Short mmCIF file of C-alpha atoms and ligand atoms in Angstrom, two decimals:
data_model
loop_
_atom_site.label_atom_id
_atom_site.label_comp_id
_atom_site.label_asym_id
_atom_site.label_seq_id
_atom_site.Cartn_x
_atom_site.Cartn_y
_atom_site.Cartn_z
CA UNK Z 20 -4.77 -2.26 -3.61
CA UNK Z 21 -6.65 -4.93 -1.69
CA UNK Z 22 -8.18 -2.38 0.64
CA UNK Z 23 -9.29 -0.43 -2.39
CA UNK Z 24 -10.75 -3.52 -4.08
CA UNK Z 25 -12.57 -4.51 -0.88
CA UNK Z 26 -14.07 -1.05 -0.54
CA UNK Z 27 -15.11 -1.08 -4.20
CA UNK Z 28 -16.79 -4.46 -3.85
CA UNK Z 29 -18.49 -3.40 -0.62
CA UNK Z 30 -19.81 -0.29 -2.35
CA UNK Z 31 -21.23 -2.25 -5.26
CA UNK Z 32 -22.90 -4.71 -2.90
CA UNK Z 33 -24.32 -1.90 -0.79
CA UNK Z 34 -25.56 -0.19 -3.90
CA UNK Z 35 -27.65 -3.24 -4.57
CA UNK Z 36 -29.20 -3.72 -1.21
CA UNK Z 37 -26.68 -5.69 0.81
CA UNK Z 38 -25.76 -4.05 4.06
CA UNK Z 39 -22.70 -4.52 6.24
CA UNK Z 40 -23.35 -7.07 8.98
CA UNK Z 41 -21.55 -8.48 11.96
CA UNK Z 42 -19.97 -11.72 10.87
CA UNK Z 43 -22.36 -13.95 12.86
CA UNK Z 44 -25.33 -12.51 10.93
CA UNK Z 45 -23.81 -12.30 7.47
CA UNK Z 46 -25.34 -14.08 4.46
CA UNK Z 47 -22.30 -13.39 2.31
CA UNK Z 48 -18.68 -13.36 3.47
CA UNK Z 49 -16.04 -12.38 0.95
CA UNK Z 50 -12.42 -12.87 2.00
CA UNK Z 51 -10.07 -10.69 -0.01
CA UNK Z 52 -6.66 -12.35 0.19
CA UNK Z 53 -3.07 -11.30 -0.32
CA UNK Z 54 -0.51 -13.56 -1.92
CA UNK Z 55 2.62 -11.47 -1.77
CA UNK Z 56 4.27 -13.69 0.82
CA UNK Z 57 3.69 -17.35 1.64
CA UNK Z 58 2.95 -16.28 5.23
CA UNK Z 59 0.06 -14.06 4.04
CA UNK Z 60 -1.54 -17.07 2.34
CA UNK Z 61 -1.07 -19.24 5.43
CA UNK Z 62 -2.76 -16.57 7.57
CA UNK Z 63 -5.64 -16.28 5.12
CA UNK Z 64 -6.20 -20.04 5.07
CA UNK Z 65 -6.23 -20.18 8.88
CA UNK Z 66 -8.70 -17.30 9.00
CA UNK Z 67 -10.98 -18.89 6.39
CA UNK Z 68 -10.97 -22.21 8.25
CA UNK Z 69 -12.33 -20.27 11.23
CA UNK Z 70 -15.37 -19.26 9.13
CA UNK Z 71 -16.58 -22.83 8.77
CA UNK Z 72 -18.62 -22.66 11.98
CA UNK Z 73 -20.75 -19.83 10.57
CA UNK Z 74 -21.67 -22.07 7.68
CA UNK Z 75 -23.02 -24.63 10.14
CA UNK Z 76 -25.08 -21.98 11.92
CA UNK Z 77 -26.43 -20.33 8.74
CA UNK Z 78 -27.32 -22.55 5.80
CA UNK Z 79 -27.83 -19.56 3.51
CA UNK Z 80 -24.31 -18.31 4.05
CA UNK Z 81 -22.08 -18.05 0.99
CA UNK Z 82 -18.33 -17.77 1.47
CA UNK Z 83 -16.20 -16.49 -1.39
CA UNK Z 84 -12.41 -16.26 -1.61
CA UNK Z 85 -11.21 -13.29 -3.60
CA UNK Z 86 -7.89 -11.64 -4.38
CA UNK Z 87 -4.45 -12.85 -5.31
CA UNK Z 88 -4.54 -16.13 -3.40
CA UNK Z 89 -7.68 -17.05 -5.37
CA UNK Z 90 -5.68 -16.52 -8.55
CA UNK Z 91 -2.53 -18.18 -7.28
CA UNK Z 92 -4.10 -21.32 -5.79
CA UNK Z 93 -7.21 -21.52 -7.96
CA UNK Z 94 -9.39 -24.63 -7.76
CA UNK Z 95 -7.00 -26.31 -5.31
CA UNK Z 96 -8.55 -24.11 -2.60
CA UNK Z 97 -11.70 -26.23 -2.78
CA UNK Z 98 -9.61 -29.21 -1.72
CA UNK Z 99 -8.19 -27.45 1.36
CA UNK Z 100 -11.40 -25.58 2.18
CA UNK Z 101 -14.28 -27.74 0.95
CA UNK Z 102 -16.94 -25.61 2.66
CA UNK Z 103 -16.29 -22.46 0.58
CA UNK Z 104 -18.73 -21.63 -2.22
CA UNK Z 105 -16.66 -19.83 -4.82
CA UNK Z 106 -13.31 -18.30 -5.66
CA UNK Z 107 -12.78 -15.18 -7.74
CA UNK Z 108 -9.44 -13.83 -8.95
CA UNK Z 109 -8.94 -10.04 -9.19
CA UNK Z 110 -9.69 -10.05 -12.91
CA UNK Z 111 -12.96 -11.94 -12.38
CA UNK Z 112 -14.91 -9.63 -10.09
CA UNK Z 113 -17.33 -8.93 -12.93
CA UNK Z 114 -18.73 -12.41 -12.26
CA UNK Z 115 -19.75 -11.62 -8.69
CA UNK Z 116 -23.41 -10.75 -9.53
CA UNK Z 117 -23.82 -13.93 -11.49
CA UNK Z 118 -22.25 -16.01 -8.74
CA UNK Z 119 -24.35 -14.57 -5.92
CA UNK Z 120 -27.53 -15.12 -7.93
CA UNK Z 121 -30.05 -16.47 -6.93
CA UNK Z 122 -29.70 -14.88 -3.49
CA UNK Z 123 -32.68 -12.56 -2.96
CA UNK Z 124 -30.59 -9.45 -3.50
CA UNK Z 125 -29.86 -9.83 -7.17
CA UNK Z 126 -29.65 -9.44 -10.18
CA UNK Z 127 -26.86 -6.91 -9.95
CA UNK Z 128 -26.02 -4.79 -12.95
CA UNK Z 129 -22.53 -5.16 -14.36
CA UNK Z 130 -19.68 -4.43 -11.99
CA UNK Z 131 -18.63 -0.83 -12.50
CA UNK Z 132 -15.83 1.46 -11.49
CA UNK Z 133 -17.09 2.62 -8.17
CA UNK Z 134 -15.11 3.67 -5.16
CA UNK Z 135 -16.24 3.51 -1.61
CA UNK Z 136 -14.28 6.04 0.34
CA UNK Z 137 -12.07 4.64 3.02
CA UNK Z 138 -13.17 7.42 5.36
CA UNK Z 139 -14.61 10.88 5.04
CA UNK Z 140 -11.47 12.88 4.39
CA UNK Z 141 -9.04 10.68 2.51
CA UNK Z 142 -9.57 8.36 -0.45
CA UNK Z 143 -7.62 5.77 -2.38
CA UNK Z 144 -8.02 5.99 -6.13
CA UNK Z 145 -6.77 3.07 -8.23
CA UNK Z 146 -5.31 4.29 -11.51
CA UNK Z 147 -3.33 1.25 -12.57
CA UNK Z 148 -3.38 -2.47 -11.91
CA UNK Z 149 -1.01 -5.32 -12.77
CA UNK Z 150 2.74 -5.10 -13.24
CA UNK Z 151 5.00 -5.41 -16.30
CA UNK Z 152 8.15 -5.87 -14.22
CA UNK Z 153 9.38 -9.34 -13.46
CA UNK Z 154 11.21 -8.97 -10.16
CA UNK Z 155 12.65 -12.42 -9.55
CA UNK Z 156 11.10 -12.91 -6.09
CA UNK Z 157 7.65 -11.48 -6.73
CA UNK Z 158 4.41 -13.28 -7.45
CA UNK Z 159 2.39 -10.13 -8.24
CA UNK Z 160 2.81 -10.13 -12.05
CA UNK Z 161 1.59 -13.73 -12.15
CA UNK Z 162 -1.54 -13.06 -10.11
CA UNK Z 163 -2.38 -9.51 -11.16
CA UNK Z 164 -1.42 -9.76 -14.83
CA UNK Z 165 0.04 -7.07 -17.08
CA UNK Z 166 -0.36 -3.38 -16.42
CA UNK Z 167 -3.68 -1.78 -17.20
CA UNK Z 168 -4.27 1.92 -16.92
CA UNK Z 169 -7.51 3.56 -16.00
CA UNK Z 170 -8.97 6.23 -18.24
CA UNK Z 171 -7.96 9.63 -16.84
CA UNK Z 172 -11.48 11.05 -17.23
CA UNK Z 173 -12.86 8.35 -14.94
CA UNK Z 174 -10.09 9.03 -12.38
CA UNK Z 175 -10.88 12.73 -12.31
CA UNK Z 176 -14.61 12.12 -12.15
CA UNK Z 177 -14.17 9.87 -9.12
CA UNK Z 178 -12.02 12.53 -7.46
CA UNK Z 179 -14.56 15.27 -8.15
CA UNK Z 180 -17.35 13.15 -6.69
CA UNK Z 181 -15.26 12.50 -3.59
CA UNK Z 182 -14.42 16.20 -3.22
CA UNK Z 183 -18.17 16.93 -3.28
CA UNK Z 184 -18.46 14.61 -0.26
CA UNK Z 185 -15.74 16.44 1.66
CA UNK Z 186 -12.64 14.45 0.77
CA UNK Z 187 -9.49 16.52 0.32
CA UNK Z 188 -6.61 14.01 0.41
CA UNK Z 189 -6.16 11.51 -2.41
CA UNK Z 190 -3.76 8.60 -2.77
CA UNK Z 191 -3.33 7.37 -6.33
CA UNK Z 192 -2.74 3.63 -6.33
CA UNK Z 193 -1.00 1.19 -8.62
CA UNK Z 194 1.57 -1.62 -8.44
CA UNK Z 195 4.04 0.60 -10.33
CA UNK Z 196 1.92 3.71 -10.14
CA UNK Z 197 4.36 6.09 -11.81
CA UNK Z 198 4.43 3.88 -14.91
CA UNK Z 199 0.89 5.13 -15.59
CA UNK Z 200 0.16 6.25 -19.12
CA UNK Z 201 -3.08 6.80 -20.95
CA UNK Z 202 -3.44 8.08 -24.50
CA UNK Z 203 -0.31 10.20 -24.34
CA UNK Z 204 -0.92 11.31 -20.75
CA UNK Z 205 1.96 10.44 -18.41
CA UNK Z 206 1.79 9.96 -14.64
CA UNK Z 207 3.21 13.46 -14.20
CA UNK Z 208 0.48 14.79 -16.52
CA UNK Z 209 -2.19 13.02 -14.47
CA UNK Z 210 -0.74 14.43 -11.24
CA UNK Z 211 -1.01 17.91 -12.77
CA UNK Z 212 -4.68 17.35 -13.62
CA UNK Z 213 -5.43 16.02 -10.13
CA UNK Z 214 -3.65 18.99 -8.55
CA UNK Z 215 -5.71 21.34 -10.71
CA UNK Z 216 -8.96 19.78 -9.51
CA UNK Z 217 -10.82 22.14 -7.22
CA UNK Z 218 -11.03 20.95 -3.62
CA UNK Z 219 -7.99 18.66 -3.79
CA UNK Z 220 -5.60 19.69 -1.01
CA UNK Z 221 -3.10 16.87 -0.65
CA UNK Z 222 -1.98 14.22 -3.14
CA UNK Z 223 -0.07 11.03 -2.41
CA UNK Z 224 0.70 8.01 -4.56
CA UNK Z 225 1.71 4.41 -3.95
CA UNK Z 226 3.85 2.52 -4.93
CA UNK Z 227 6.19 4.08 -7.45
CA UNK Z 228 9.09 2.25 -9.09
CA UNK Z 229 12.54 3.91 -9.21
CA UNK Z 230 12.78 3.12 -12.94
CA UNK Z 231 9.90 5.50 -13.73
CA UNK Z 232 11.33 8.61 -12.04
CA UNK Z 233 11.48 10.75 -15.16
CA UNK Z 234 12.63 14.34 -15.35
CA UNK Z 235 9.03 15.38 -15.96
CA UNK Z 236 7.92 13.58 -12.79
CA UNK Z 237 10.70 15.08 -10.68
CA UNK Z 238 9.77 18.52 -11.91
CA UNK Z 239 6.17 18.29 -10.74
CA UNK Z 240 7.09 16.56 -7.48
CA UNK Z 241 9.41 19.40 -6.59
CA UNK Z 242 7.18 22.24 -7.75
CA UNK Z 243 3.56 21.32 -6.98
CA UNK Z 244 2.76 22.15 -3.33
CA UNK Z 245 -0.31 19.90 -3.25
CA UNK Z 246 1.85 16.80 -3.76
CA UNK Z 247 2.83 15.68 -0.28
CA UNK Z 248 6.58 15.54 0.37
CA UNK Z 249 6.62 11.81 1.00
CA UNK Z 250 7.27 8.76 -1.10
CA UNK Z 251 7.34 5.05 -0.37
CA UNK Z 252 10.03 3.95 -2.79
CA UNK Z 253 10.98 0.26 -2.49
CA UNK Z 254 14.72 -0.31 -2.89
CA UNK Z 255 15.02 -3.96 -1.69
CA UNK Z 256 18.84 -4.07 -1.65
CA UNK Z 257 21.81 -1.72 -1.62
CA UNK Z 258 23.98 -4.03 -3.70
CA UNK Z 259 24.10 -3.69 -7.48
CA UNK Z 260 24.81 -7.38 -7.95
CA UNK Z 261 21.79 -8.36 -5.83
CA UNK Z 262 19.60 -5.78 -7.56
CA UNK Z 263 20.60 -7.32 -10.86
CA UNK Z 264 19.70 -10.82 -9.69
CA UNK Z 265 16.41 -9.44 -8.40
CA UNK Z 266 15.83 -7.91 -11.89
CA UNK Z 267 14.97 -4.56 -10.34
CA UNK Z 268 16.15 -2.58 -13.38
CA UNK Z 269 17.99 0.17 -11.49
CA UNK Z 270 21.28 0.53 -9.70
CA UNK Z 271 22.12 1.73 -6.23
CA UNK Z 272 23.43 4.93 -7.83
CA UNK Z 273 20.17 5.51 -9.79
CA UNK Z 274 18.19 5.03 -6.61
CA UNK Z 275 20.34 7.30 -4.48
CA UNK Z 276 20.21 10.04 -7.11
CA UNK Z 277 16.40 10.17 -6.66
CA UNK Z 278 16.80 10.35 -2.89
CA UNK Z 279 19.39 13.08 -3.24
CA UNK Z 280 17.20 15.21 -5.53
CA UNK Z 281 14.17 14.93 -3.24
CA UNK Z 282 16.14 15.73 -0.10
CA UNK Z 283 18.00 18.55 -1.81
CA UNK Z 284 14.66 20.24 -2.44
CA UNK Z 285 13.45 19.51 1.07
CA UNK Z 286 15.71 17.94 3.71
CA UNK Z 287 12.60 16.73 5.56
CA UNK Z 288 11.16 14.98 2.50
CA UNK Z 289 9.77 11.70 3.85
CA UNK Z 290 11.24 8.65 2.13
CA UNK Z 291 10.25 5.15 3.21
CA UNK Z 292 11.20 1.85 1.63
CA UNK Z 293 11.11 -1.96 1.55
CA UNK Z 294 14.16 -4.13 2.20
CA UNK Z 295 14.72 -7.85 1.66
CA UNK Z 296 17.53 -9.38 3.73
CA UNK Z 297 19.24 -12.63 2.77
CA UNK Z 298 18.24 -12.90 -0.90
CA UNK Z 299 19.59 -16.21 -2.34
CA UNK Z 300 23.34 -15.92 -2.73
CA UNK Z 301 23.60 -12.56 -0.88
CA UNK Z 302 27.14 -12.40 0.48
CA UNK Z 303 28.22 -10.65 3.66
CA UNK Z 304 29.69 -7.82 1.54
CA UNK Z 305 26.46 -7.44 -0.42
CA UNK Z 306 24.48 -7.32 2.81
CA UNK Z 307 26.85 -4.65 4.16
CA UNK Z 308 26.07 -2.61 1.03
CA UNK Z 309 22.42 -2.62 2.04
CA UNK Z 310 23.37 -1.32 5.48
CA UNK Z 311 25.51 1.37 3.93
CA UNK Z 312 22.63 2.35 1.64
CA UNK Z 313 20.41 2.76 4.71
CA UNK Z 314 23.03 5.11 6.14
CA UNK Z 315 23.26 7.08 2.93
CA UNK Z 316 19.55 7.30 2.17
CA UNK Z 317 18.48 8.00 5.77
CA UNK Z 318 15.02 6.52 5.29
CA UNK Z 319 12.27 7.77 7.54
CA UNK Z 320 11.11 4.19 8.01
CA UNK Z 321 11.20 0.84 6.23
CA UNK Z 322 9.37 -2.44 5.89
CA UNK Z 323 12.07 -5.06 6.34
CA UNK Z 324 11.80 -8.77 5.67
CA UNK Z 325 14.00 -11.85 5.66
CA UNK Z 326 13.83 -13.39 2.20
CA UNK Z 327 11.35 -16.25 1.91
CA UNK Z 328 10.96 -18.11 -1.37
CA UNK Z 329 7.68 -17.64 -3.18
CA UNK Z 330 6.71 -20.73 -5.12
CA UNK Z 331 6.25 -20.00 -8.82
CA UNK Z 332 8.82 -17.21 -8.95
CA UNK Z 333 12.28 -17.51 -10.58
CA UNK Z 334 14.06 -16.80 -7.27
CA UNK Z 335 12.39 -19.80 -5.65
CA UNK Z 336 14.56 -22.15 -7.71
CA UNK Z 337 17.80 -20.37 -6.75
CA UNK Z 338 19.98 -22.13 -4.22
CA UNK Z 339 19.96 -20.56 -0.77
CA UNK Z 340 23.19 -20.56 1.21
CA UNK Z 341 21.86 -18.96 4.36
CA UNK Z 342 19.72 -20.77 6.88
CA UNK Z 343 16.72 -19.13 8.57
CA UNK Z 344 18.76 -18.08 11.59
CA UNK Z 345 21.37 -16.37 9.47
CA UNK Z 346 18.70 -14.54 7.48
CA UNK Z 347 16.98 -13.47 10.69
CA UNK Z 348 20.29 -12.20 12.09
CA UNK Z 349 20.76 -10.00 8.99
CA UNK Z 350 17.19 -8.82 9.31
CA UNK Z 351 17.69 -7.90 12.96
CA UNK Z 352 20.83 -5.95 12.16
CA UNK Z 353 18.91 -4.06 9.48
CA UNK Z 354 15.98 -3.34 11.80
CA UNK Z 355 18.29 -2.08 14.56
CA UNK Z 356 20.07 0.27 12.22
CA UNK Z 357 16.86 1.53 10.62
CA UNK Z 358 15.23 2.10 14.02
CA UNK Z 359 18.04 4.39 15.03
CA UNK Z 360 17.76 6.28 11.72
CA UNK Z 361 13.96 6.52 12.06
CA UNK Z 362 14.36 8.10 15.48
CA UNK Z 363 17.00 10.51 14.21
CA UNK Z 364 14.75 11.56 11.31
CA UNK Z 365 11.80 12.06 13.69
CA UNK Z 366 13.89 14.29 15.94
CA UNK Z 367 14.73 16.51 12.97
CA UNK Z 368 11.06 17.50 12.96
CA UNK Z 369 11.22 19.13 16.40
CA UNK Z 370 10.51 22.84 16.13
CA UNK Z 371 8.96 22.54 12.65
CA UNK Z 372 5.62 24.17 11.83
CA UNK Z 373 3.43 21.58 10.14
CA UNK Z 374 -0.01 21.41 8.56
CA UNK Z 375 -1.67 18.32 10.03
CA UNK Z 376 -4.61 16.46 8.54
CA UNK Z 377 -6.59 15.19 11.53
CA UNK Z 378 -7.63 11.54 11.36
CA UNK Z 379 -9.17 10.50 14.68
CA UNK Z 380 -9.20 11.19 18.40
CA UNK Z 381 -6.45 9.51 20.36
CA UNK Z 382 -7.60 6.30 22.08
CA UNK Z 383 -5.74 7.14 25.26
CA UNK Z 384 -6.74 10.76 25.75
CA UNK Z 385 -9.92 12.29 24.27
CA UNK Z 386 -8.43 15.80 24.29
CA UNK Z 387 -5.76 14.61 21.88
CA UNK Z 388 -6.09 13.90 18.19
CA UNK Z 389 -3.97 11.90 15.80
CA UNK Z 390 -3.06 13.23 12.38
CA UNK Z 391 -0.40 13.13 9.68
CA UNK Z 392 2.12 15.62 8.46
CA UNK Z 393 2.69 16.12 4.75
CA UNK Z 394 5.80 13.94 5.02
CA UNK Z 395 3.65 11.15 6.44
CA UNK Z 396 4.61 11.27 10.08
CA UNK Z 397 2.09 10.50 12.75
CA UNK Z 398 1.51 13.35 15.19
CA UNK Z 399 -0.46 13.43 18.43
CA UNK Z 400 -1.76 16.91 19.20
CA UNK Z 401 -3.52 18.37 22.20
CA UNK Z 402 -6.46 20.15 20.57
CA UNK Z 403 -7.67 21.73 23.82
CA UNK Z 404 -8.40 25.16 22.30
CA UNK Z 405 -10.43 23.83 19.36
CA UNK Z 406 -14.05 23.19 20.39
CA UNK Z 407 -15.06 20.88 17.51
CA UNK Z 408 -12.52 18.70 15.80
CA UNK Z 409 -13.42 16.34 13.03
CA UNK Z 410 -11.52 13.98 10.75
CA UNK Z 411 -10.43 15.81 7.66
CA UNK Z 412 -9.71 19.14 9.38
CA UNK Z 413 -6.33 20.70 8.69
CA UNK Z 414 -4.68 22.39 11.63
CA UNK Z 415 -1.36 24.15 12.01
CA UNK Z 416 0.89 22.90 14.74
CA UNK Z 417 4.45 23.01 15.95
CA UNK Z 418 6.30 19.77 16.62
CA UNK Z 419 7.44 19.74 20.23
CA UNK Z 420 8.91 16.32 20.75
CA UNK Z 421 9.06 12.63 19.87
CA UNK Z 422 7.66 9.72 21.88
CA UNK Z 423 8.57 6.30 20.52
CA UNK Z 424 8.41 7.03 16.80
CA UNK Z 425 5.37 9.32 17.13
CA UNK Z 426 5.64 13.09 17.05
CA UNK Z 427 3.97 15.29 19.64
CA UNK Z 428 2.63 18.64 18.52
CA UNK Z 429 0.96 21.70 19.95
CA UNK Z 430 -1.38 24.08 18.18
CA UNK Z 431 0.38 26.99 16.53
CA UNK Z 432 -0.15 30.26 18.30
S1 SF4 F 17 7.67 -3.95 -9.46
FE1 SF4 F 17 8.54 -5.94 -8.94
S2 SF4 F 17 8.11 -6.16 -6.73
FE2 SF4 F 17 6.74 -4.54 -7.51
S3 SF4 F 17 4.84 -5.62 -8.05
FE3 SF4 F 17 6.09 -5.51 -9.91
S4 SF4 F 17 7.23 -7.44 -9.96
FE4 SF4 F 17 6.46 -7.18 -7.88
#
């Protein structure tokens, strides 16, 4: 979401005469921050402190802090970072023109829905912002507000404009993206309309919530070939009692039934997830249930974290019984298990014919390109026989092997 917001802001600024600059020459620096973990905020603060020297060298320079940390910390940021000029929370970006005035580049017209493409073949499209869930450990609902859904006509228009510029892969974005609804149109209905848009080849979405896996959604996921066979579906814990404390609103059984349906339709369906180890009060047995869920679900990969309290969330006031070392030990056990599963899942791809969307040449070897399979696996391919490769090309290849967690492919005969 932050990448999308940054691109959107950059596009609006470019539209009005600002051009991208190397940081030493910039007259405006906007830092779009993440607040999801305390560590992310600490990193952002350290990074912003490093910008102070540019202020000394360029008197005109304006530094603005944007994003969730701006919302979460508000005016107190001026105390820690007295050299910054302004802070803008995600729901305040409309004020940017007014704030940057009277720099020579303005006035800007009102901030509008406008997407800058992340590259020339693949685009993120925000369809929903905010979150109505109240997961006990999560700060997002407090900084991003309640769910808002974008008008479907504007979504489709943005996609059509991107298709006209050569984009063929679209990722629909939202905090709980599959909770999307607009005037009677469900997320499944929107997916249908996107799939029916001429020029759209591959559709992804991020991040769905297990609670919103309706029958209608499953039906289109399993029947529409343009929807890539991959989902990042955060589970967080394999224990029903921990899930309840986390207020996740599903059970282990609900979650595994989604996994089972997707893998029944396609055993190579890519499923990735997020895991929190050492949630307050998590017992050894509850932790073991997470490990057993990893075994059952056979995730293709996972983002795994040791629990860290986020000030302002209900979980932060819960008593912790594990110390940092114990949490880290659980995390390490989880990572070790998941790494072995990730490798096993990658090896299942050997011998498969895959349609790869090329992204960029390999840094190590110019005759190799890097791309992604439909199920979101990175592949390195020797493109020797193709004279002109470009990002956004689809090529057919056969998976020959696995190196690390990356697949190696060769062009199909
Ligand atoms: S679903 Fe839960 S974890 Fe995800 S953004 Fe909403 S509150 Fe946070």
